[in-house]
mmCIF file of C-alpha atoms in Angstrom:
data_model
loop_
_atom_site.group_PDB
_atom_site.id
_atom_site.type_symbol
_atom_site.label_atom_id
_atom_site.label_comp_id
_atom_site.label_asym_id
_atom_site.label_seq_id
_atom_site.Cartn_x
_atom_site.Cartn_y
_atom_site.Cartn_z
ATOM 1 C CA UNK A 1 39.427 -2.151 8.798
ATOM 2 C CA UNK A 2 37.944 -2.886 5.330
ATOM 3 C CA UNK A 3 40.052 -4.805 2.802
ATOM 4 C CA UNK A 4 41.923 -2.936 0.014
ATOM 5 C CA UNK A 5 41.923 -3.278 -3.764
ATOM 6 C CA UNK A 6 39.297 -5.322 -5.592
ATOM 7 C CA UNK A 7 38.221 -7.002 -2.374
ATOM 8 C CA UNK A 8 37.721 -3.576 -0.826
ATOM 9 C CA UNK A 9 35.426 -2.524 -3.671
ATOM 10 C CA UNK A 10 33.443 -5.759 -3.410
ATOM 11 C CA UNK A 11 33.217 -5.326 0.377
ATOM 12 C CA UNK A 12 31.970 -1.722 -0.019
ATOM 13 C CA UNK A 13 29.357 -2.786 -2.598
ATOM 14 C CA UNK A 14 28.165 -5.599 -0.350
ATOM 15 C CA UNK A 15 27.838 -3.250 2.623
ATOM 16 C CA UNK A 16 26.011 -0.633 0.509
ATOM 17 C CA UNK A 17 23.618 -3.277 -0.843
ATOM 18 C CA UNK A 18 22.952 -4.626 2.646
ATOM 19 C CA UNK A 19 22.285 -1.134 3.997
ATOM 20 C CA UNK A 20 19.885 -0.255 1.168
ATOM 21 C CA UNK A 21 18.022 -3.543 1.570
ATOM 22 C CA UNK A 22 17.798 -3.119 5.338
ATOM 23 C CA UNK A 23 16.295 0.367 5.062
ATOM 24 C CA UNK A 24 13.913 -0.045 2.130
ATOM 25 C CA UNK A 25 10.829 -2.194 2.382
ATOM 26 C CA UNK A 26 9.363 -4.403 -0.282
ATOM 27 C CA UNK A 27 5.741 -4.277 -1.327
ATOM 28 C CA UNK A 28 5.091 -7.525 0.579
ATOM 29 C CA UNK A 29 6.346 -5.855 3.763
ATOM 30 C CA UNK A 30 4.361 -2.675 3.106
ATOM 31 C CA UNK A 31 0.967 -4.256 2.298
ATOM 32 C CA UNK A 32 -0.049 -5.061 5.895
ATOM 33 C CA UNK A 33 0.940 -1.555 6.993
ATOM 34 C CA UNK A 34 -0.989 0.066 4.131
ATOM 35 C CA UNK A 35 -4.055 -2.086 4.869
ATOM 36 C CA UNK A 36 -3.896 -1.125 8.552
ATOM 37 C CA UNK A 37 -3.554 2.581 7.689
ATOM 38 C CA UNK A 38 -6.477 2.519 5.236
ATOM 39 C CA UNK A 39 -8.673 0.632 7.713
ATOM 40 C CA UNK A 40 -7.865 3.252 10.339
ATOM 41 C CA UNK A 41 -8.552 6.170 7.976
ATOM 42 C CA UNK A 42 -11.722 4.561 6.630
ATOM 43 C CA UNK A 43 -13.207 4.012 10.085
ATOM 44 C CA UNK A 44 -12.100 7.430 11.275
ATOM 45 C CA UNK A 45 -13.661 9.568 8.543
ATOM 46 C CA UNK A 46 -16.571 7.559 7.125
ATOM 47 C CA UNK A 47 -14.918 6.487 3.884
ATOM 48 C CA UNK A 48 -13.054 9.683 3.059
ATOM 49 C CA UNK A 49 -9.374 8.901 3.104
ATOM 50 C CA UNK A 50 -6.152 10.565 2.079
ATOM 51 C CA UNK A 51 -3.605 8.484 0.223
ATOM 52 C CA UNK A 52 -0.241 10.172 -0.222
ATOM 53 C CA UNK A 53 -1.783 13.643 -0.095
ATOM 54 C CA UNK A 54 -4.670 12.771 -2.419
ATOM 55 C CA UNK A 55 -8.356 12.761 -1.487
ATOM 56 C CA UNK A 56 -9.921 9.360 -2.043
ATOM 57 C CA UNK A 57 -13.162 7.589 -1.230
ATOM 58 C CA UNK A 58 -13.372 4.022 0.023
ATOM 59 C CA UNK A 59 -16.962 2.821 0.061
ATOM 60 C CA UNK A 60 -18.118 -0.502 1.449
ATOM 61 C CA UNK A 61 -21.655 -1.715 0.827
ATOM 62 C CA UNK A 62 -23.218 -4.832 2.293
ATOM 63 C CA UNK A 63 -25.175 -6.766 -0.318
ATOM 64 C CA UNK A 64 -28.284 -8.875 0.326
ATOM 65 C CA UNK A 65 -26.095 -11.950 -0.132
ATOM 66 C CA UNK A 66 -24.187 -10.903 3.005
ATOM 67 C CA UNK A 67 -21.033 -10.125 1.058
ATOM 68 C CA UNK A 68 -19.359 -6.740 1.219
ATOM 69 C CA UNK A 69 -18.630 -4.914 -2.031
ATOM 70 C CA UNK A 70 -16.033 -2.163 -1.994
ATOM 71 C CA UNK A 71 -14.759 0.505 -4.369
ATOM 72 C CA UNK A 72 -11.719 2.759 -3.855
ATOM 73 C CA UNK A 73 -11.376 5.836 -6.075
ATOM 74 C CA UNK A 74 -9.187 8.945 -6.056
ATOM 75 C CA UNK A 75 -10.833 11.130 -8.739
ATOM 76 C CA UNK A 76 -8.508 14.140 -8.537
ATOM 77 C CA UNK A 77 -5.397 11.977 -8.656
ATOM 78 C CA UNK A 78 -5.869 8.880 -10.825
ATOM 79 C CA UNK A 79 -8.396 6.911 -12.839
ATOM 80 C CA UNK A 80 -7.310 3.701 -11.054
ATOM 81 C CA UNK A 81 -10.288 2.054 -9.349
ATOM 82 C CA UNK A 82 -9.847 -0.607 -6.708
ATOM 83 C CA UNK A 83 -12.653 -3.170 -6.501
ATOM 84 C CA UNK A 84 -13.231 -6.059 -4.143
ATOM 85 C CA UNK A 85 -15.905 -8.364 -2.735
ATOM 86 C CA UNK A 86 -15.509 -10.261 0.533
ATOM 87 C CA UNK A 87 -17.532 -11.950 3.251
ATOM 88 C CA UNK A 88 -16.486 -9.414 5.887
ATOM 89 C CA UNK A 89 -15.854 -5.675 6.132
ATOM 90 C CA UNK A 90 -12.206 -5.825 7.005
ATOM 91 C CA UNK A 91 -11.467 -8.545 4.469
ATOM 92 C CA UNK A 92 -12.847 -6.327 1.746
ATOM 93 C CA UNK A 93 -10.636 -3.420 2.854
ATOM 94 C CA UNK A 94 -7.603 -5.727 2.674
ATOM 95 C CA UNK A 95 -8.599 -6.958 -0.787
ATOM 96 C CA UNK A 96 -9.384 -3.497 -2.149
ATOM 97 C CA UNK A 97 -6.099 -2.080 -0.876
ATOM 98 C CA UNK A 98 -4.167 -4.821 -2.617
ATOM 99 C CA UNK A 99 -6.179 -4.319 -5.819
ATOM 100 C CA UNK A 100 -5.820 -0.528 -5.870
ATOM 101 C CA UNK A 101 -2.098 -0.473 -5.045
ATOM 102 C CA UNK A 102 -1.304 -3.297 -7.500
ATOM 103 C CA UNK A 103 -2.997 -1.339 -10.298
ATOM 104 C CA UNK A 104 -1.412 1.979 -9.244
ATOM 105 C CA UNK A 105 2.062 0.423 -9.127
ATOM 106 C CA UNK A 106 1.525 -1.184 -12.535
ATOM 107 C CA UNK A 107 0.549 2.223 -13.987
ATOM 108 C CA UNK A 108 3.586 3.855 -12.351
ATOM 109 C CA UNK A 109 1.477 6.175 -10.169
ATOM 110 C CA UNK A 110 3.115 5.031 -6.926
ATOM 111 C CA UNK A 111 6.121 3.012 -5.912
ATOM 112 C CA UNK A 112 7.402 1.245 -2.800
ATOM 113 C CA UNK A 113 9.653 4.117 -1.733
ATOM 114 C CA UNK A 114 6.813 6.690 -1.885
ATOM 115 C CA UNK A 115 4.472 4.320 -0.069
ATOM 116 C CA UNK A 116 7.030 3.731 2.672
ATOM 117 C CA UNK A 117 7.559 7.496 3.078
ATOM 118 C CA UNK A 118 3.779 8.053 3.269
ATOM 119 C CA UNK A 119 3.373 5.431 5.966
ATOM 120 C CA UNK A 120 6.159 6.959 8.040
ATOM 121 C CA UNK A 121 4.742 10.488 7.832
#
């Protein structure tokens, strides 16, 4: 039985805070899942991907230097452009995902809760 009075209120707030923290994920927890989802979508449909219901294009080009250059755009949704360069294909997808989502979060286009919902759908 929960305590009464002030202690009861503090107990209820602590439980509510614990429950909300247990069910919501932070950006650090979501990044690997988002990267995995974008890698899957990118490989599946030759660069055409859907992020939260928006059509986007993730292009990866191998340069003569052996590095991979990538650009992620979603023209009908946002002017945010993710850019990355890496030594390997999957590293560049990881880097571009982080770049795009960091910029989109900063501009207020997406948030952790929406991203979590998208990943679960």
